[in-house]
Amino acid sequence: MEDQDQIPEAKIITLGDSRVGKSSLIMKFIDNRFTINYLSTIGFDLKQKLIKLDNGQEVKLIIYDTAGQERFKSIATNYIKKANGILLIYDISEKITFNNIENWVEDIQDETEEKLPIVLVGNKCDLRDEKKEEKEEEKEEEKEEEKEEEKVGVTIEEGQNLAQKFHWKFYETSCKTGVNVEEAFKDLAGQVLEKILKKTGGKKMEQKIKKIDNLKPDQKKKKDCCL
């Protein structure tokens, strides 16, 4: 394990409408637990977890869990300024939460000029599987009614198309089964870390070049081989 002082931090924020499962996603990722009786977040909550990416790099994830209710929206958007990356979440069974994603994009753009890494998450994909199982057991005369209900939900293709529009990564997740939960968080953490390293690496190189430029000519010759 790396020295704790040298492990990079990635600050990420979860955004999305109320009851899309932001807190449940975090609970599943942090503690591998799921409950249907999870209370809505009031204001915001903070969680941390040390993870290891696929390349072996350790990252300390600091996760801002924000409330989706309209009355807490100003608190949620204020934390965008503190974040290095965003999990933007909707509920695949509630089309309105998907339609509101672009409203959240506007809030993000209002709060920061920096282009933050974003991963789009369609949560509760287990509900689609449950509907398929129910559909198989239904009587023929009930199928048309079920089809009308399914139109309220969001298809995988709709999620993929929105992600492509904004050049985001996209996952459908389930807090209940755990599918793609870890993958979504790790993907975002990797993007954040890559961006941080590009920034710090560039600054260190600039400082090194400036330092060499200030050397005397005879000192420069000795240092040139080390660039």
mmCIF file of C-alpha atoms in Angstrom:
data_model
loop_
_atom_site.group_PDB
_atom_site.id
_atom_site.type_symbol
_atom_site.label_atom_id
_atom_site.label_comp_id
_atom_site.label_asym_id
_atom_site.label_seq_id
_atom_site.Cartn_x
_atom_site.Cartn_y
_atom_site.Cartn_z
ATOM 1 C CA MET A 1 0.000 0.000 0.000
ATOM 2 C CA GLU A 2 1.200 3.502 -0.828
ATOM 3 C CA ASP A 3 2.092 6.135 1.781
ATOM 4 C CA GLN A 4 -1.235 7.717 2.802
ATOM 5 C CA ASP A 5 0.186 11.199 2.155
ATOM 6 C CA GLN A 6 1.013 10.270 -1.446
ATOM 7 C CA ILE A 7 -2.316 8.668 -2.382
ATOM 8 C CA PRO A 8 -4.201 11.037 -4.727
ATOM 9 C CA GLU A 9 -7.699 12.212 -3.816
ATOM 10 C CA ALA A 10 -10.673 12.281 -6.157
ATOM 11 C CA LYS A 11 -13.631 14.373 -4.996
ATOM 12 C CA ILE A 12 -16.826 13.325 -6.730
ATOM 13 C CA ILE A 13 -20.424 14.452 -6.348
ATOM 14 C CA THR A 14 -23.670 12.596 -7.036
ATOM 15 C CA LEU A 15 -26.342 14.672 -8.754
ATOM 16 C CA GLY A 16 -29.870 13.862 -9.867
ATOM 17 C CA ASP A 17 -33.499 14.180 -8.873
ATOM 18 C CA SER A 18 -34.815 13.035 -5.521
ATOM 19 C CA ARG A 19 -35.342 9.278 -5.076
ATOM 20 C CA VAL A 20 -33.239 8.185 -8.057
ATOM 21 C CA GLY A 21 -31.089 6.189 -5.613
ATOM 22 C CA LYS A 22 -27.998 8.383 -5.142
ATOM 23 C CA SER A 23 -27.536 7.469 -1.467
ATOM 24 C CA SER A 24 -28.322 3.811 -2.137
ATOM 25 C CA LEU A 25 -25.658 3.692 -4.848
ATOM 26 C CA ILE A 26 -23.112 5.091 -2.419
ATOM 27 C CA MET A 27 -24.179 2.658 0.321
ATOM 28 C CA LYS A 28 -23.800 -0.266 -2.075
ATOM 29 C CA PHE A 29 -20.383 0.948 -3.200
ATOM 30 C CA ILE A 30 -19.041 1.785 0.276
ATOM 31 C CA ASP A 31 -20.600 -0.953 2.426
ATOM 32 C CA ASN A 32 -22.018 -3.417 -0.116
ATOM 33 C CA ARG A 33 -25.445 -3.018 1.525
ATOM 34 C CA PHE A 34 -28.919 -2.374 0.142
ATOM 35 C CA THR A 35 -32.148 -1.390 1.863
ATOM 36 C CA ILE A 36 -35.504 -0.352 0.445
ATOM 37 C CA ASN A 37 -36.161 1.867 3.482
ATOM 38 C CA TYR A 38 -33.308 4.329 2.935
ATOM 39 C CA LEU A 39 -34.255 7.866 4.028
ATOM 40 C CA SER A 40 -33.799 10.790 1.635
ATOM 41 C CA THR A 41 -30.632 12.822 2.167
ATOM 42 C CA ILE A 42 -31.133 16.152 3.948
ATOM 43 C CA GLY A 43 -28.742 18.732 2.485
ATOM 44 C CA PHE A 44 -25.662 16.583 1.854
ATOM 45 C CA ASP A 45 -23.599 13.757 3.293
ATOM 46 C CA LEU A 46 -19.925 12.867 2.944
ATOM 47 C CA LYS A 47 -18.410 9.418 2.455
ATOM 48 C CA GLN A 48 -14.847 8.219 1.836
ATOM 49 C CA LYS A 49 -13.318 5.053 0.471
ATOM 50 C CA LEU A 50 -9.833 3.966 -0.539
ATOM 51 C CA ILE A 51 -10.016 2.075 -3.824
ATOM 52 C CA LYS A 52 -7.585 0.463 -6.243
ATOM 53 C CA LEU A 53 -8.046 1.035 -9.965
ATOM 54 C CA ASP A 54 -7.504 -1.680 -12.574
ATOM 55 C CA ASN A 55 -3.969 -0.373 -13.203
ATOM 56 C CA GLY A 56 -3.089 -0.846 -9.521
ATOM 57 C CA GLN A 57 -3.197 2.862 -8.638
ATOM 58 C CA GLU A 58 -4.765 3.600 -5.253
ATOM 59 C CA VAL A 59 -7.168 6.528 -5.016
ATOM 60 C CA LYS A 60 -8.906 8.063 -2.019
ATOM 61 C CA LEU A 61 -12.493 8.741 -3.091
ATOM 62 C CA ILE A 62 -14.299 11.557 -1.303
ATOM 63 C CA ILE A 63 -17.978 11.358 -2.247
ATOM 64 C CA TYR A 64 -20.447 14.209 -1.767
ATOM 65 C CA ASP A 65 -23.947 12.736 -1.500
ATOM 66 C CA THR A 66 -26.424 15.508 -2.321
ATOM 67 C CA ALA A 67 -30.167 15.890 -1.839
ATOM 68 C CA GLY A 68 -32.272 15.993 -4.992
ATOM 69 C CA GLN A 69 -35.236 17.890 -3.585
ATOM 70 C CA GLU A 70 -35.752 21.324 -5.108
ATOM 71 C CA ARG A 71 -35.417 23.087 -1.725
ATOM 72 C CA PHE A 72 -31.901 21.660 -1.302
ATOM 73 C CA LYS A 73 -30.785 22.218 -4.898
ATOM 74 C CA SER A 74 -28.703 25.301 -4.059
ATOM 75 C CA ILE A 75 -26.708 23.224 -1.545
ATOM 76 C CA ALA A 76 -26.129 20.503 -4.131
ATOM 77 C CA THR A 77 -24.967 22.914 -6.830
ATOM 78 C CA ASN A 78 -22.601 24.687 -4.408
ATOM 79 C CA TYR A 79 -20.680 21.435 -3.973
ATOM 80 C CA ILE A 80 -20.081 21.196 -7.715
ATOM 81 C CA LYS A 81 -17.293 23.755 -7.231
ATOM 82 C CA LYS A 82 -15.545 21.420 -4.785
ATOM 83 C CA ALA A 83 -15.778 18.345 -7.016
ATOM 84 C CA ASN A 84 -13.339 16.863 -9.543
ATOM 85 C CA GLY A 85 -15.984 14.653 -11.166
ATOM 86 C CA ILE A 86 -19.725 13.985 -11.254
ATOM 87 C CA LEU A 87 -22.000 10.949 -11.207
ATOM 88 C CA LEU A 88 -25.182 12.164 -12.910
ATOM 89 C CA ILE A 89 -27.986 9.781 -11.991
ATOM 90 C CA TYR A 90 -31.525 9.084 -13.157
ATOM 91 C CA ASP A 91 -34.066 6.338 -12.424
ATOM 92 C CA ILE A 92 -34.692 4.124 -15.462
ATOM 93 C CA SER A 93 -38.295 3.569 -14.323
ATOM 94 C CA GLU A 94 -39.098 7.305 -14.078
ATOM 95 C CA LYS A 95 -38.791 9.139 -17.406
ATOM 96 C CA ILE A 96 -39.055 12.579 -15.755
ATOM 97 C CA THR A 97 -35.761 12.002 -13.900
ATOM 98 C CA PHE A 98 -34.098 11.288 -17.246
ATOM 99 C CA ASN A 99 -35.648 14.351 -18.881
ATOM 100 C CA ASN A 100 -34.313 16.492 -16.032
ATOM 101 C CA ILE A 101 -30.695 15.449 -16.672
ATOM 102 C CA GLU A 102 -30.198 18.358 -19.075
ATOM 103 C CA ASN A 103 -31.455 20.732 -16.360
ATOM 104 C CA TRP A 104 -28.711 19.384 -14.109
ATOM 105 C CA VAL A 105 -26.220 19.947 -16.940
ATOM 106 C CA GLU A 106 -27.235 23.617 -17.014
ATOM 107 C CA ASP A 107 -26.694 23.843 -13.243
ATOM 108 C CA ILE A 108 -23.235 22.311 -13.641
ATOM 109 C CA GLN A 109 -22.329 24.774 -16.389
ATOM 110 C CA ASP A 110 -23.579 27.674 -14.250
ATOM 111 C CA GLU A 111 -21.365 26.651 -11.319
ATOM 112 C CA THR A 112 -18.090 25.865 -13.073
ATOM 113 C CA GLU A 113 -16.346 26.827 -16.304
ATOM 114 C CA GLU A 114 -14.102 23.769 -16.021
ATOM 115 C CA LYS A 115 -15.205 20.701 -17.977
ATOM 116 C CA LEU A 116 -15.498 18.064 -15.271
ATOM 117 C CA PRO A 117 -15.470 14.314 -15.992
ATOM 118 C CA ILE A 118 -19.059 13.031 -15.871
ATOM 119 C CA VAL A 119 -20.438 9.496 -15.813
ATOM 120 C CA LEU A 120 -24.135 9.105 -16.632
ATOM 121 C CA VAL A 121 -25.884 6.453 -14.544
ATOM 122 C CA GLY A 122 -29.280 4.898 -15.219
ATOM 123 C CA ASN A 123 -30.094 3.416 -11.817
ATOM 124 C CA LYS A 124 -32.582 0.697 -10.756
ATOM 125 C CA CYS A 125 -32.078 -1.424 -13.892
ATOM 126 C CA ASP A 126 -33.257 -4.434 -11.854
ATOM 127 C CA LEU A 127 -36.791 -3.007 -12.163
ATOM 128 C CA ARG A 128 -36.664 -3.584 -15.922
ATOM 129 C CA ASP A 129 -35.727 -7.227 -15.353
ATOM 130 C CA GLU A 130 -38.576 -7.614 -12.859
ATOM 131 C CA LYS A 131 -41.020 -6.182 -15.391
ATOM 132 C CA LYS A 132 -39.846 -8.697 -17.987
ATOM 133 C CA GLU A 133 -40.475 -11.569 -15.574
ATOM 134 C CA GLU A 134 -43.926 -10.216 -14.717
ATOM 135 C CA LYS A 135 -44.724 -9.798 -18.388
ATOM 136 C CA GLU A 136 -44.012 -13.448 -19.099
ATOM 137 C CA GLU A 137 -46.544 -14.459 -16.444
ATOM 138 C CA GLU A 138 -49.282 -12.086 -17.582
ATOM 139 C CA LYS A 139 -52.396 -13.114 -19.430
ATOM 140 C CA GLU A 140 -52.691 -12.117 -23.086
ATOM 141 C CA GLU A 141 -55.378 -9.479 -22.464
ATOM 142 C CA GLU A 142 -53.194 -7.606 -19.943
ATOM 143 C CA LYS A 143 -50.164 -7.206 -22.212
ATOM 144 C CA GLU A 144 -51.315 -4.052 -23.999
ATOM 145 C CA GLU A 145 -51.773 -2.260 -20.678
ATOM 146 C CA GLU A 146 -48.282 -3.302 -19.615
ATOM 147 C CA LYS A 147 -46.807 -1.928 -22.833
ATOM 148 C CA GLU A 148 -48.308 1.473 -22.068
ATOM 149 C CA GLU A 149 -46.741 1.420 -18.590
ATOM 150 C CA GLU A 150 -43.318 0.536 -20.019
ATOM 151 C CA LYS A 151 -43.335 3.693 -22.143
ATOM 152 C CA VAL A 152 -42.892 5.702 -18.952
ATOM 153 C CA GLY A 153 -39.454 4.150 -18.428
ATOM 154 C CA VAL A 154 -36.124 4.859 -20.124
ATOM 155 C CA THR A 155 -34.534 2.462 -22.596
ATOM 156 C CA ILE A 156 -30.836 1.594 -22.639
ATOM 157 C CA GLU A 157 -30.597 3.208 -26.087
ATOM 158 C CA GLU A 158 -31.961 6.516 -24.757
ATOM 159 C CA GLY A 159 -29.316 6.547 -22.028
ATOM 160 C CA GLN A 160 -26.560 5.664 -24.492
ATOM 161 C CA ASN A 161 -27.665 8.395 -26.918
ATOM 162 C CA LEU A 162 -27.659 11.069 -24.205
ATOM 163 C CA ALA A 163 -24.205 9.985 -23.027
ATOM 164 C CA GLN A 164 -22.881 10.111 -26.603
ATOM 165 C CA LYS A 165 -24.325 13.595 -27.063
ATOM 166 C CA PHE A 166 -22.224 14.922 -24.175
ATOM 167 C CA HIS A 167 -19.265 12.513 -24.617
ATOM 168 C CA TRP A 168 -19.844 10.837 -21.248
ATOM 169 C CA LYS A 169 -19.342 7.276 -20.105
ATOM 170 C CA PHE A 170 -22.639 5.495 -19.392
ATOM 171 C CA TYR A 171 -23.701 2.679 -17.068
ATOM 172 C CA GLU A 172 -26.991 1.150 -16.030
ATOM 173 C CA THR A 173 -26.741 0.141 -12.381
ATOM 174 C CA SER A 174 -28.679 -1.611 -9.658
ATOM 175 C CA CYS A 175 -28.207 -0.946 -5.958
ATOM 176 C CA LYS A 176 -30.161 -4.132 -5.308
ATOM 177 C CA THR A 177 -28.026 -6.551 -7.350
ATOM 178 C CA GLY A 178 -24.846 -4.451 -7.416
ATOM 179 C CA VAL A 179 -24.503 -4.606 -11.213
ATOM 180 C CA ASN A 180 -22.097 -1.938 -12.538
ATOM 181 C CA VAL A 181 -22.019 0.023 -9.249
ATOM 182 C CA GLU A 182 -18.300 -0.439 -8.617
ATOM 183 C CA GLU A 183 -17.552 -0.038 -12.329
ATOM 184 C CA ALA A 184 -19.266 3.366 -12.500
ATOM 185 C CA PHE A 185 -17.424 4.764 -9.476
ATOM 186 C CA LYS A 186 -14.056 3.375 -10.571
ATOM 187 C CA ASP A 187 -14.493 4.655 -14.120
ATOM 188 C CA LEU A 188 -15.152 8.172 -12.844
ATOM 189 C CA ALA A 189 -12.270 7.954 -10.360
ATOM 190 C CA GLY A 190 -9.933 6.923 -13.187
ATOM 191 C CA GLN A 191 -11.024 9.853 -15.352
ATOM 192 C CA VAL A 192 -10.569 12.273 -12.453
ATOM 193 C CA LEU A 193 -7.121 10.901 -11.613
ATOM 194 C CA GLU A 194 -6.019 11.130 -15.253
ATOM 195 C CA LYS A 195 -7.060 14.773 -15.389
ATOM 196 C CA ILE A 196 -5.338 15.578 -12.082
ATOM 197 C CA LEU A 197 -2.093 13.910 -13.182
ATOM 198 C CA LYS A 198 -2.135 15.810 -16.478
ATOM 199 C CA LYS A 199 -2.446 19.079 -14.564
ATOM 200 C CA THR A 200 0.217 18.343 -11.949
ATOM 201 C CA GLY A 201 2.541 16.679 -14.461
ATOM 202 C CA GLY A 202 2.361 19.690 -16.739
ATOM 203 C CA LYS A 203 3.070 22.106 -13.900
ATOM 204 C CA LYS A 204 6.069 20.099 -12.713
ATOM 205 C CA MET A 205 7.528 20.064 -16.232
ATOM 206 C CA GLU A 206 7.035 23.848 -16.562
ATOM 207 C CA GLN A 207 8.774 24.392 -13.216
ATOM 208 C CA LYS A 208 11.660 22.137 -14.303
ATOM 209 C CA ILE A 209 12.084 24.023 -17.592
ATOM 210 C CA LYS A 210 12.012 27.420 -15.830
ATOM 211 C CA LYS A 211 14.584 26.206 -13.324
ATOM 212 C CA ILE A 212 16.926 25.076 -16.111
ATOM 213 C CA ASP A 213 16.423 28.331 -18.040
ATOM 214 C CA ASN A 214 17.713 30.209 -14.974
ATOM 215 C CA LEU A 215 20.934 28.208 -14.860
ATOM 216 C CA LYS A 216 24.231 29.488 -16.197
ATOM 217 C CA PRO A 217 25.282 28.221 -19.682
ATOM 218 C CA ASP A 218 27.824 25.748 -18.328
ATOM 219 C CA GLN A 219 25.284 24.384 -15.834
ATOM 220 C CA LYS A 220 22.678 23.987 -18.602
ATOM 221 C CA LYS A 221 24.933 21.652 -20.588
ATOM 222 C CA LYS A 222 25.178 19.330 -17.613
ATOM 223 C CA LYS A 223 21.416 19.404 -17.000
ATOM 224 C CA ASP A 224 20.231 18.999 -20.623
ATOM 225 C CA CYS A 225 20.898 15.280 -20.574
ATOM 226 C CA CYS A 226 18.449 14.796 -17.757
ATOM 227 C CA LEU A 227 15.397 16.383 -19.440
#
